Short mmCIF file of N, CA and C in Angstrom, two decimals:
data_model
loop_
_atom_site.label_atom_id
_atom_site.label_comp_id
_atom_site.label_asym_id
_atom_site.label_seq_id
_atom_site.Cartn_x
_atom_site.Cartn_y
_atom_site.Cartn_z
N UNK A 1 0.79 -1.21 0.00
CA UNK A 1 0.00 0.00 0.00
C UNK A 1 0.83 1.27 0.00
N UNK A 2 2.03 1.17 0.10
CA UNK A 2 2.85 2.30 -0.09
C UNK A 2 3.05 3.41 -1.02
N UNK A 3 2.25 2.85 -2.40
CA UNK A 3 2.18 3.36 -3.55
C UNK A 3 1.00 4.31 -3.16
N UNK A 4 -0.13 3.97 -2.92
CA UNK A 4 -2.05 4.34 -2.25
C UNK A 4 -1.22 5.43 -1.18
N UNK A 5 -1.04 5.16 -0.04
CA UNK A 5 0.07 6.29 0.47
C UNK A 5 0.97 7.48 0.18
N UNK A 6 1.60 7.53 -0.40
CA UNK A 6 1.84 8.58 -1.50
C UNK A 6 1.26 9.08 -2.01
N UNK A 7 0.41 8.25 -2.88
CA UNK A 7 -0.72 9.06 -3.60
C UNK A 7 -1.44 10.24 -2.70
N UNK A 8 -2.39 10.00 -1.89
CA UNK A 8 -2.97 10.55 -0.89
C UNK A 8 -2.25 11.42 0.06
N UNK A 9 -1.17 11.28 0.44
CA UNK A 9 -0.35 11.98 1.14
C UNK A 9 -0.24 13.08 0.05
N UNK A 10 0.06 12.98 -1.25
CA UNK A 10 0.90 14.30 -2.66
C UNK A 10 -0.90 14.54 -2.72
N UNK A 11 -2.38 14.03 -2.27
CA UNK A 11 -3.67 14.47 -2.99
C UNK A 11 -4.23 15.79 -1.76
N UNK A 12 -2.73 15.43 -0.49
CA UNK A 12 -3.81 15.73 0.55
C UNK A 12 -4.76 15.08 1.55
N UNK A 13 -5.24 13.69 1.28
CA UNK A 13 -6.00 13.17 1.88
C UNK A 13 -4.96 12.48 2.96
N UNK A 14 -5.75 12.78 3.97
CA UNK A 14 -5.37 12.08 5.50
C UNK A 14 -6.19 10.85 6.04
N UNK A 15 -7.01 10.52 5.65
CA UNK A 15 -7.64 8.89 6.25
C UNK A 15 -7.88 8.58 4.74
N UNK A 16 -6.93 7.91 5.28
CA UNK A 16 -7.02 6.31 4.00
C UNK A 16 -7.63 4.98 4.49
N UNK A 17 -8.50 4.69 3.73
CA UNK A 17 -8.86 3.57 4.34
C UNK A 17 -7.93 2.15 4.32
N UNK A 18 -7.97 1.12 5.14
CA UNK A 18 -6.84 0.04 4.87
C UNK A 18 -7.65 -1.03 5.36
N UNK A 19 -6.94 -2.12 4.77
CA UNK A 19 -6.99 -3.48 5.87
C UNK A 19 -6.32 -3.88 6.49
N UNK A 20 -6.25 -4.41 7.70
CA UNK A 20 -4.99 -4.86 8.51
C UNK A 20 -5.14 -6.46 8.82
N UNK A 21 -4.41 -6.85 8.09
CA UNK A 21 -4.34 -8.34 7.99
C UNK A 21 -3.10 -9.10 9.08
N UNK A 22 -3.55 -9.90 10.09
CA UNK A 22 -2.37 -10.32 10.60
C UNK A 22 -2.23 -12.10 10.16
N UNK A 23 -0.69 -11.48 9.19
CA UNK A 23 -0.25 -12.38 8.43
C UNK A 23 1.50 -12.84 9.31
N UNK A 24 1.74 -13.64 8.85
CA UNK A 24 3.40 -14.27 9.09
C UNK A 24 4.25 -13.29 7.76
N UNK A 25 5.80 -13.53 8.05
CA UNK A 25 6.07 -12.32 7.56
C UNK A 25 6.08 -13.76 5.86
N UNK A 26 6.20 -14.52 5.64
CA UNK A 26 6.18 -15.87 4.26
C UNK A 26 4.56 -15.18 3.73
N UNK A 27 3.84 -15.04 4.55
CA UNK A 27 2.31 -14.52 3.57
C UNK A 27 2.14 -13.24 3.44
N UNK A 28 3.24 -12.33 4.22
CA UNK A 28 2.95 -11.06 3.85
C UNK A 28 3.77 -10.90 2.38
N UNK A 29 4.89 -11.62 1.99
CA UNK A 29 5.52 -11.58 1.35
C UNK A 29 4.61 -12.07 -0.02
N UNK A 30 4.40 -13.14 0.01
CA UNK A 30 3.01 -13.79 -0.73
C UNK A 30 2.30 -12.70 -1.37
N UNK A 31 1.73 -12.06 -0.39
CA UNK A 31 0.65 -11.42 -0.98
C UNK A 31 1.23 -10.09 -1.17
N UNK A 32 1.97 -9.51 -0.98
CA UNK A 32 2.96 -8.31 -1.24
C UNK A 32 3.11 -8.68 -2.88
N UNK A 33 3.58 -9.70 -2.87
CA UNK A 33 4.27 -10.19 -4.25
C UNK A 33 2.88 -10.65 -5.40
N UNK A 34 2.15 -11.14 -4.87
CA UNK A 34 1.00 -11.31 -5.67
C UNK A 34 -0.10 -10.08 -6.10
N UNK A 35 0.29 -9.32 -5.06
CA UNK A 35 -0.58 -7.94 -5.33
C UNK A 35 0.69 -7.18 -6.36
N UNK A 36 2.00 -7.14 -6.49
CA UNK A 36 2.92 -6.64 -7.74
C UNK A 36 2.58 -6.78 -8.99
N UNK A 37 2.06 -8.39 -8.49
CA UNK A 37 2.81 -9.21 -9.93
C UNK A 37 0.93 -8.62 -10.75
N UNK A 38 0.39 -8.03 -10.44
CA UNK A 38 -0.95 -7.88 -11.11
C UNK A 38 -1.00 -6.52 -11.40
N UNK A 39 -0.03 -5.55 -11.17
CA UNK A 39 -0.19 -4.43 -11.74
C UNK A 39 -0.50 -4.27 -13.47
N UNK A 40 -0.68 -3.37 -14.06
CA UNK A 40 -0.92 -3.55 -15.66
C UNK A 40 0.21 -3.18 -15.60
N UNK A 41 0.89 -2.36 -15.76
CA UNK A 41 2.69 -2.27 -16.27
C UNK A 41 3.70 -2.59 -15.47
N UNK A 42 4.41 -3.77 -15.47
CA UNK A 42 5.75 -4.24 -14.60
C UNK A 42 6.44 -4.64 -15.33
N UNK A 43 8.33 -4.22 -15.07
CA UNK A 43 9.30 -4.14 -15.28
C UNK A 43 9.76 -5.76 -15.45
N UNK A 44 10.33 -6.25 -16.82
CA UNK A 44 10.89 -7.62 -16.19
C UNK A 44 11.33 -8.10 -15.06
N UNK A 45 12.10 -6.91 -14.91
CA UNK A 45 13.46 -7.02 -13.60
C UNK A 45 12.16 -7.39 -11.94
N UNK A 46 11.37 -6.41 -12.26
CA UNK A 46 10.35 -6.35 -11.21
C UNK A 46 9.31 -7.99 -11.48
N UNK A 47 9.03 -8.15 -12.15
CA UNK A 47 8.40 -9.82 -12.38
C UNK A 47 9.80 -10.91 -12.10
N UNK A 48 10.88 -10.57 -12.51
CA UNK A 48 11.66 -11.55 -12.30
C UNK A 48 11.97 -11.62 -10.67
N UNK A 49 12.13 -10.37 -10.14
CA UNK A 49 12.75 -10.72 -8.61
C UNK A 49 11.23 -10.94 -7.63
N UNK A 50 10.22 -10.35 -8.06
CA UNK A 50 9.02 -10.80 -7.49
C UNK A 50 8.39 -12.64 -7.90
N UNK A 51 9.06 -13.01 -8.82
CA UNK A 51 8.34 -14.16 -9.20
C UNK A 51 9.92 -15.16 -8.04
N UNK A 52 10.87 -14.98 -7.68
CA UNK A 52 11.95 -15.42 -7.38
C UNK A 52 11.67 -15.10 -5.18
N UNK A 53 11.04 -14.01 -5.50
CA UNK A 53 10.91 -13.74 -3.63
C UNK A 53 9.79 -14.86 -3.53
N UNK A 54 8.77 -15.09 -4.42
CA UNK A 54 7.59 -16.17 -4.39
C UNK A 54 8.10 -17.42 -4.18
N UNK A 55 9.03 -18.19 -5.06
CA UNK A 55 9.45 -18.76 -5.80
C UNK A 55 10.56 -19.27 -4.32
N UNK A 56 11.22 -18.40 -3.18
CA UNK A 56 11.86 -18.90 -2.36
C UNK A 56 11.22 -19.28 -1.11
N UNK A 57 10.24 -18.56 -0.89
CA UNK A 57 8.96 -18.59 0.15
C UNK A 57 8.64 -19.68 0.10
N UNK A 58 7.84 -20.29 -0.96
CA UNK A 58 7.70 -21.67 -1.48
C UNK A 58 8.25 -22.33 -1.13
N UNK A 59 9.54 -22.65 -1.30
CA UNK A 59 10.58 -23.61 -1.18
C UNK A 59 11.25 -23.39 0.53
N UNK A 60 11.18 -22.21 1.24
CA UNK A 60 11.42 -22.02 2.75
C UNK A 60 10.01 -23.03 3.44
N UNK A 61 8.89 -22.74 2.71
CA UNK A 61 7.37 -23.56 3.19
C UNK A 61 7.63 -25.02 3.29
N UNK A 62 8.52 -25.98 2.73
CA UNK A 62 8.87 -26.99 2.70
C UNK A 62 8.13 -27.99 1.83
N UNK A 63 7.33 -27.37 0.66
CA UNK A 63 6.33 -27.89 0.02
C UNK A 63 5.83 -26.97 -1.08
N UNK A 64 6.30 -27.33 -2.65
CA UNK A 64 6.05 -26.65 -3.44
C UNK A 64 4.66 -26.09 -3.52
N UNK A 65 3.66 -26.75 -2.99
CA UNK A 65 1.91 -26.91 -2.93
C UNK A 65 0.73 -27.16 -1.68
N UNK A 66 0.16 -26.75 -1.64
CA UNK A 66 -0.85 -27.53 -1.24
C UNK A 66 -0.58 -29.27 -0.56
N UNK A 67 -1.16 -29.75 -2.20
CA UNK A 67 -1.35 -31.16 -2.13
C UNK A 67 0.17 -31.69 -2.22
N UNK A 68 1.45 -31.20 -2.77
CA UNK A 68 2.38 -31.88 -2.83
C UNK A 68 2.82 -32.37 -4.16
N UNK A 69 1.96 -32.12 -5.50
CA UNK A 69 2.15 -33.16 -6.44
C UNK A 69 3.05 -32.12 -7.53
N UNK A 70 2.78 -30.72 -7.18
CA UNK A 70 3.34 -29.85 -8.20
C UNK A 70 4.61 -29.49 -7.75
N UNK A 71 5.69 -28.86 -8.57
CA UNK A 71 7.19 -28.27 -8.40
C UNK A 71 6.04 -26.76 -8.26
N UNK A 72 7.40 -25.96 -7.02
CA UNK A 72 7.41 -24.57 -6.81
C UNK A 72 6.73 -23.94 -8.51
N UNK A 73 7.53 -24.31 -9.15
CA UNK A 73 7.52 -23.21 -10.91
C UNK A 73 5.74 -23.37 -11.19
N UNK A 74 5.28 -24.61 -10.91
CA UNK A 74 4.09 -24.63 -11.69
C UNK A 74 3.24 -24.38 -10.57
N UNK A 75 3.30 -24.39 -9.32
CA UNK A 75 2.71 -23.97 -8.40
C UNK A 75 2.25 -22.25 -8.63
N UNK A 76 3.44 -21.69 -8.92
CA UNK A 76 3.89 -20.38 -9.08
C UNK A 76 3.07 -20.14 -10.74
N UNK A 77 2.49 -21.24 -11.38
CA UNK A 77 2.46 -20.13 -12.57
C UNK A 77 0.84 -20.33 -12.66
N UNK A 78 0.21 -20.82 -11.78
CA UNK A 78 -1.24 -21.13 -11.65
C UNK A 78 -1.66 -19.45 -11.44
N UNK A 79 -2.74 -18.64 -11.52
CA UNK A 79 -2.79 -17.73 -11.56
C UNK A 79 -2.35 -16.74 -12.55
N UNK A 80 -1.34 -16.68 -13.43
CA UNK A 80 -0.76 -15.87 -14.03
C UNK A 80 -0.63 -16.46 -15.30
N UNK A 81 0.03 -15.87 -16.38
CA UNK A 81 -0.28 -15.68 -17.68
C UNK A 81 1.22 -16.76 -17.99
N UNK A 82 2.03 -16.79 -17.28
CA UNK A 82 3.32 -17.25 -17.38
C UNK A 82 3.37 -19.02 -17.11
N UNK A 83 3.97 -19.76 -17.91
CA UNK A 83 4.54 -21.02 -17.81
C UNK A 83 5.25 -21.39 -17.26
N UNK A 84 5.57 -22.20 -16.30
CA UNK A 84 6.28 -22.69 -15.99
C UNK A 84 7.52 -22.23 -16.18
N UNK A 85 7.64 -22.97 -17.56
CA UNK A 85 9.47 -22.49 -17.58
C UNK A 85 9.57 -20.67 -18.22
N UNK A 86 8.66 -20.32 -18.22
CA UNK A 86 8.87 -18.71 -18.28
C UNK A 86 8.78 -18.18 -16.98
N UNK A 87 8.45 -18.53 -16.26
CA UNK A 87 8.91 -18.39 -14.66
C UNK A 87 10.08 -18.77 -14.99
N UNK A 88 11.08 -19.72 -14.61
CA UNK A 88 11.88 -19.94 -14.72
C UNK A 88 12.85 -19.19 -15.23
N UNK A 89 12.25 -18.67 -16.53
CA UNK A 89 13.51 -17.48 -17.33
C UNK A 89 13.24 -16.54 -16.39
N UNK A 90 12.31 -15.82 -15.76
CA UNK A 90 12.13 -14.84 -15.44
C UNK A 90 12.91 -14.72 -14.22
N UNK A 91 13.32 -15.70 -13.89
CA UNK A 91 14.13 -16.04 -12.03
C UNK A 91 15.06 -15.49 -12.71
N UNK A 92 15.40 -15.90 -13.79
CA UNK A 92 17.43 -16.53 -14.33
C UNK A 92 17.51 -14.43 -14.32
N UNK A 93 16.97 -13.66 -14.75
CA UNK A 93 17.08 -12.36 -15.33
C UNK A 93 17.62 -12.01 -13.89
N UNK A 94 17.12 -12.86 -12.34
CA UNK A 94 18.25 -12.25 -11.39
C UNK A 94 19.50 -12.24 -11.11
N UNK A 95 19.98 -13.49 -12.28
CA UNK A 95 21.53 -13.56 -11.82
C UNK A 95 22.19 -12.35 -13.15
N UNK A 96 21.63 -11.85 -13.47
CA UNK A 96 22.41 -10.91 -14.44
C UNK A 96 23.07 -9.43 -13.54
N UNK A 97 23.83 -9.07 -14.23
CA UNK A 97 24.75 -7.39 -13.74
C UNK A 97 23.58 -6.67 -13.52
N UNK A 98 23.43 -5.67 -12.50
CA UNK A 98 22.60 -4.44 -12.60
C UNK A 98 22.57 -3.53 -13.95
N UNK A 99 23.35 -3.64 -14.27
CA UNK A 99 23.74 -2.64 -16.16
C UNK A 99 23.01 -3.43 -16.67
N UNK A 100 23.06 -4.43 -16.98
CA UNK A 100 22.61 -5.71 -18.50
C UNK A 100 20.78 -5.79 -17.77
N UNK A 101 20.14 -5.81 -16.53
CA UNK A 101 19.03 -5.99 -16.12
C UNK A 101 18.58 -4.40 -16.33
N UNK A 102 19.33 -3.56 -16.56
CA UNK A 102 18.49 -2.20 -16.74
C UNK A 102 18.22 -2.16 -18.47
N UNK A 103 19.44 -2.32 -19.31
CA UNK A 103 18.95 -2.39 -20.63
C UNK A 103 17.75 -3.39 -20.90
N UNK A 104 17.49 -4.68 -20.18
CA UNK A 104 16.29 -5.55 -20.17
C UNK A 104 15.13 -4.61 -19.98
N UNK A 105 15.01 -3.73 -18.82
CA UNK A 105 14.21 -3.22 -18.67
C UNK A 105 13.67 -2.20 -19.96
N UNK A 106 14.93 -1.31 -20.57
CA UNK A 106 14.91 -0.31 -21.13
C UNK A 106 14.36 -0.28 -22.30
N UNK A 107 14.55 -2.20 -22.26
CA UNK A 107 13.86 -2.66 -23.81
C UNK A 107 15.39 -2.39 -25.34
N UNK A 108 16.14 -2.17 -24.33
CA UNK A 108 17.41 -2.41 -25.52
C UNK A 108 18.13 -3.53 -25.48
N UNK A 109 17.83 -4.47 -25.07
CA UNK A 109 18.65 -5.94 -25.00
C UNK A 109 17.36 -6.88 -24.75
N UNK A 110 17.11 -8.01 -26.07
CA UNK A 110 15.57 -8.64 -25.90
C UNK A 110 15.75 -9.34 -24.57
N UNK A 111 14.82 -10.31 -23.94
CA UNK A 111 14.87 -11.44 -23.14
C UNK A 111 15.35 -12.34 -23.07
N UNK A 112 14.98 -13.01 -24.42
CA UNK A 112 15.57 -14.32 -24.36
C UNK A 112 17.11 -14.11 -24.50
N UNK A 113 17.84 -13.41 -25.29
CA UNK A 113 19.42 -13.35 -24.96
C UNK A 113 20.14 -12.83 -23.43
N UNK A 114 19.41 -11.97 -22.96
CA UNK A 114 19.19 -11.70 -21.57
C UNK A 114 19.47 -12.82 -20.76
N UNK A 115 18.59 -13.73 -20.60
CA UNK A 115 18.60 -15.09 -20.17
C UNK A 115 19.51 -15.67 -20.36
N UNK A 116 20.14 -15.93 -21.44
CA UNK A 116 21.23 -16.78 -21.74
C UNK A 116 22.34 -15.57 -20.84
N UNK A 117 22.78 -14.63 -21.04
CA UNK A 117 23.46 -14.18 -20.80
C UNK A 117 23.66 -14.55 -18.87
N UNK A 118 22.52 -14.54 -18.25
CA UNK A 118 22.65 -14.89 -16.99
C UNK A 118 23.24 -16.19 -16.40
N UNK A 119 23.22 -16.82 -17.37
CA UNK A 119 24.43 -18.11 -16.99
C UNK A 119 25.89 -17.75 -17.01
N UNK A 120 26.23 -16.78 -17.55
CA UNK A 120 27.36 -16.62 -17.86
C UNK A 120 28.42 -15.74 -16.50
N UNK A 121 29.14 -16.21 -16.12
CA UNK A 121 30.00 -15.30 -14.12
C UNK A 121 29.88 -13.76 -14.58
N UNK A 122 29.58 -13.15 -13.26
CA UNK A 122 29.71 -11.68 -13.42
C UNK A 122 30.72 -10.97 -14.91
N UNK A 123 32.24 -11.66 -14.39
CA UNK A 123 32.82 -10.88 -15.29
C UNK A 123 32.41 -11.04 -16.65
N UNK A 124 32.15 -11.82 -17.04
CA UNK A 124 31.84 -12.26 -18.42
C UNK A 124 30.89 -11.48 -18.86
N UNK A 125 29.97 -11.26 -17.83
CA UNK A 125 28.42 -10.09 -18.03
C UNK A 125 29.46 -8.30 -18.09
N UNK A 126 30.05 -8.57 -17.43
CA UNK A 126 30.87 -6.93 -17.42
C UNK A 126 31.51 -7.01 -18.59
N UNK A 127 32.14 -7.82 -19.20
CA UNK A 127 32.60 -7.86 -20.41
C UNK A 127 32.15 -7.22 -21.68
N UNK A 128 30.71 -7.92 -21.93
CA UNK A 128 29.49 -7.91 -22.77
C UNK A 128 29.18 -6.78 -22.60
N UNK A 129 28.82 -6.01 -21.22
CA UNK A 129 28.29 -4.57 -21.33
C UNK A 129 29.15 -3.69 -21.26
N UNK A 130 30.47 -4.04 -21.08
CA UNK A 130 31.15 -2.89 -21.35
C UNK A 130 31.54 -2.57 -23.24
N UNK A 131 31.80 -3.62 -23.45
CA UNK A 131 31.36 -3.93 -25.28
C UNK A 131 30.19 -2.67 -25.38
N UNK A 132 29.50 -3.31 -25.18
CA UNK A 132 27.80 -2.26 -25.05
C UNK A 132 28.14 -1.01 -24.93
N UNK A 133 28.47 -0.53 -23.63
CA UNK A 133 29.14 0.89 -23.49
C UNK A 133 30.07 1.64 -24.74
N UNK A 134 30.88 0.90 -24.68
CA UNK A 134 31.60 1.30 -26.12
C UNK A 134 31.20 1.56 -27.43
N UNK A 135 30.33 0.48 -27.83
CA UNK A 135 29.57 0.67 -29.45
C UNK A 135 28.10 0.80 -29.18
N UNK A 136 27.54 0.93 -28.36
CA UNK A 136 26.53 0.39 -28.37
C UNK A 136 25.23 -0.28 -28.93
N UNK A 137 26.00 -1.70 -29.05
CA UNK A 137 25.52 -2.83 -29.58
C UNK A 137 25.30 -4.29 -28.29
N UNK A 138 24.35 -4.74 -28.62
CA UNK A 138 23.46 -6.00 -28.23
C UNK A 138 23.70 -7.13 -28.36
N UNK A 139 24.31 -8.00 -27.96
CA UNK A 139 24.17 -9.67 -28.51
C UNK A 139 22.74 -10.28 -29.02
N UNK A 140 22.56 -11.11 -30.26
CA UNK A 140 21.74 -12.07 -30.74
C UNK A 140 21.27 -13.32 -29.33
N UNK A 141 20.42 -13.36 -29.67
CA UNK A 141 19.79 -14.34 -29.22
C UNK A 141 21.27 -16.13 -29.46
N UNK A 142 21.50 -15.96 -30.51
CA UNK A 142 22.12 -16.88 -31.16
C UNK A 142 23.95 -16.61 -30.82
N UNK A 143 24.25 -15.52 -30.82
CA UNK A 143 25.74 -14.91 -29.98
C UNK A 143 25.66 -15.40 -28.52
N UNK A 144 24.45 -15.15 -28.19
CA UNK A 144 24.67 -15.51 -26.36
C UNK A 144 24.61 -16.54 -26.21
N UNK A 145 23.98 -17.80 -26.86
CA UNK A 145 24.43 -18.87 -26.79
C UNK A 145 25.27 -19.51 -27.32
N UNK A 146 26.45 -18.83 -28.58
CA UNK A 146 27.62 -18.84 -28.80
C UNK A 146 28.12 -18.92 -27.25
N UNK A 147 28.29 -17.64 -26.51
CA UNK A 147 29.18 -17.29 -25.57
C UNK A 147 28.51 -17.87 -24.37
N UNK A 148 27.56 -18.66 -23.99
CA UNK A 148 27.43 -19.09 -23.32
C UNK A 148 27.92 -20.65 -23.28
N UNK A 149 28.21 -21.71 -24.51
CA UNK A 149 28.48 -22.67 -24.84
C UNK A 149 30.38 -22.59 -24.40
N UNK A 150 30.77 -21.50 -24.72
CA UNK A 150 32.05 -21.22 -24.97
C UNK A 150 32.39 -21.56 -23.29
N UNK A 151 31.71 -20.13 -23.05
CA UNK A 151 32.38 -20.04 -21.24
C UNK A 151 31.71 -22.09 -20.48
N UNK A 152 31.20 -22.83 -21.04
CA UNK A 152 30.94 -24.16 -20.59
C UNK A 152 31.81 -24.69 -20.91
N UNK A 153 32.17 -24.68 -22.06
CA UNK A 153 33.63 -25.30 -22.30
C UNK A 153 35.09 -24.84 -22.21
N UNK A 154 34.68 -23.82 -21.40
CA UNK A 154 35.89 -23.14 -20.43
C UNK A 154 36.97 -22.64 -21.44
N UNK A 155 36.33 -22.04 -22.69
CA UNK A 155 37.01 -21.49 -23.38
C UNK A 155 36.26 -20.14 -23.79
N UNK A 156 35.80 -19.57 -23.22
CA UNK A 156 35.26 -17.59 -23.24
C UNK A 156 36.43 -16.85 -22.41
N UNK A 157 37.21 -16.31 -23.15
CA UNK A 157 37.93 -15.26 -23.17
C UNK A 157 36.85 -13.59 -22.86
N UNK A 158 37.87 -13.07 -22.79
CA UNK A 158 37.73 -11.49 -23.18
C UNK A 158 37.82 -11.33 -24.55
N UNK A 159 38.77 -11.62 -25.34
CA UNK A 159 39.03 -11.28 -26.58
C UNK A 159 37.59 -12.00 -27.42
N UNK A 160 37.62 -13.06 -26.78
CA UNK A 160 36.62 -14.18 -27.49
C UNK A 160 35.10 -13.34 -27.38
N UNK A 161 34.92 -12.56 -26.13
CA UNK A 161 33.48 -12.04 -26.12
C UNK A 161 33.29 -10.97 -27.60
N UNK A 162 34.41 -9.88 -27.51
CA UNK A 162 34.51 -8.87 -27.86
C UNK A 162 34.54 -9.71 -29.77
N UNK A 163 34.83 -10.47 -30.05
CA UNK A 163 34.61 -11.28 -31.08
C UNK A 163 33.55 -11.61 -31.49
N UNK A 164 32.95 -11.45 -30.66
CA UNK A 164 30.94 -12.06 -31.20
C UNK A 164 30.70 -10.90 -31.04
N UNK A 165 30.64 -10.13 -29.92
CA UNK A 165 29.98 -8.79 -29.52
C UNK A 165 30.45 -7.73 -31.40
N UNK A 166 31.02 -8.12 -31.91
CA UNK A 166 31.98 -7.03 -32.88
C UNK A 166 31.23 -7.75 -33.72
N UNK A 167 30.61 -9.06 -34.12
CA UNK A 167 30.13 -9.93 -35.11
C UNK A 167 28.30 -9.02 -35.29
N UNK A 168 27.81 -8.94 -33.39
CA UNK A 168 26.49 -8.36 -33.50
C UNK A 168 26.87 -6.61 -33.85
N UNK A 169 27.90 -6.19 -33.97
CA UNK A 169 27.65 -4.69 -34.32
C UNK A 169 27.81 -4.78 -35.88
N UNK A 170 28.74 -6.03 -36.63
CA UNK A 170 28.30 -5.94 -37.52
C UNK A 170 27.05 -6.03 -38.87
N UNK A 171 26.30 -6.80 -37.81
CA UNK A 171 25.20 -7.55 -38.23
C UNK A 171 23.81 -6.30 -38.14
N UNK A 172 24.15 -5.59 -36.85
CA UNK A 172 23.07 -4.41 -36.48
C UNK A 172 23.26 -2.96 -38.07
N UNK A 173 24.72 -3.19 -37.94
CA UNK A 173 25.42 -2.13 -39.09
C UNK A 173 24.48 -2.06 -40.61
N UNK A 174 24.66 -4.12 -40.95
CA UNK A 174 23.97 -4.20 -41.97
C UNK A 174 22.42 -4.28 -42.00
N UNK A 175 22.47 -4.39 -40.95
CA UNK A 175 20.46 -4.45 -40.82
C UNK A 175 19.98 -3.30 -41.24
N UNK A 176 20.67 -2.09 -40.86
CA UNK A 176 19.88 -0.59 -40.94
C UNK A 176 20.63 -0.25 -41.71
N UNK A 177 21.26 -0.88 -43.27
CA UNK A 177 21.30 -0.07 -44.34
C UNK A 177 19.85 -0.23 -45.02
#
């Protein structure tokens, strides 16, 4: 309600009406997070770390469900528009750099390469966006899982990023002739 608060506080109004629910702090979280996740406009970054605070609650509860028969993910995607394993991507968008999760947001770096990119160790993500910084250019969907295959087989360099990253500025170059 912090948002309703503000509001009213910047309208002037002094009695707000509320409910006072006495919850445990696992259902305040719940429903904190379930009342987010239903706004009409939210931020990936904001669905990803809200679907992930759900998503640990769950798993602190000692029981993905109810009855027991479902995993946390599909427990989690009952209600909402999202699948299973798009929950899932949406967790992964937390292990990314604060830089690379703001261009997600900004809508200049798609999702799904996003994702891939979150497998990849911090530095490797600082790598990529500092590339970014410099030209500013994006990895493919199809580059990040270049460079994600690479750093698995324990062969992603620096030089090696800046090699694909230089492949998508050429590719962006020829797109917009």
């Amino acid at each position: 309600g912090h948002r309703r608060y503000e509001a009213c506080k910047h309208l002037g109004i002094t009695d707000i009406p509320v409910i006072v629910r006495d919850l445990t702090d696992e259902e305040a979280i719940l429903t904190m997070v379930d009342a987010n996740l239903q706004r009409e406009r939210i931020l990936p970054s904001e669905k990803a770390f809200a679907y992930k605070m759900k998503m640990d609650v769950l798993r602190h509860q000692g029981s993905s469900c109810q009855d027991g028969t479902k995993r946390s993910d599909e427990a989690l995607a009952e209600g909402t528009d999202d699948s299973p394993r798009q929950i899932q991507r949406y967790i992964r968008l937390t292990y990314l750099i604060p830089e690379i999760l703001r261009l997600v947001d900004e809508g200049r770096i798609a999702f799904t390469p996003a994702v891939e990119l979150s497998f990849l160790p911090l530095e490797e993500q600082h790598e990529v966006y500092r590339f970014y910084e410099n030209e500013e250019v994006t990895p493919s969907y199809s580059q990040t899982v270049r460079m994600k295959k690479l750093h698995t087989e324990g062969m992603l360099t620096s030089d090696r990023i800046s090699e694909i990253m230089a492949e998508a500025k050429a590719n962006q170059k020829d797109f917009l002739k």
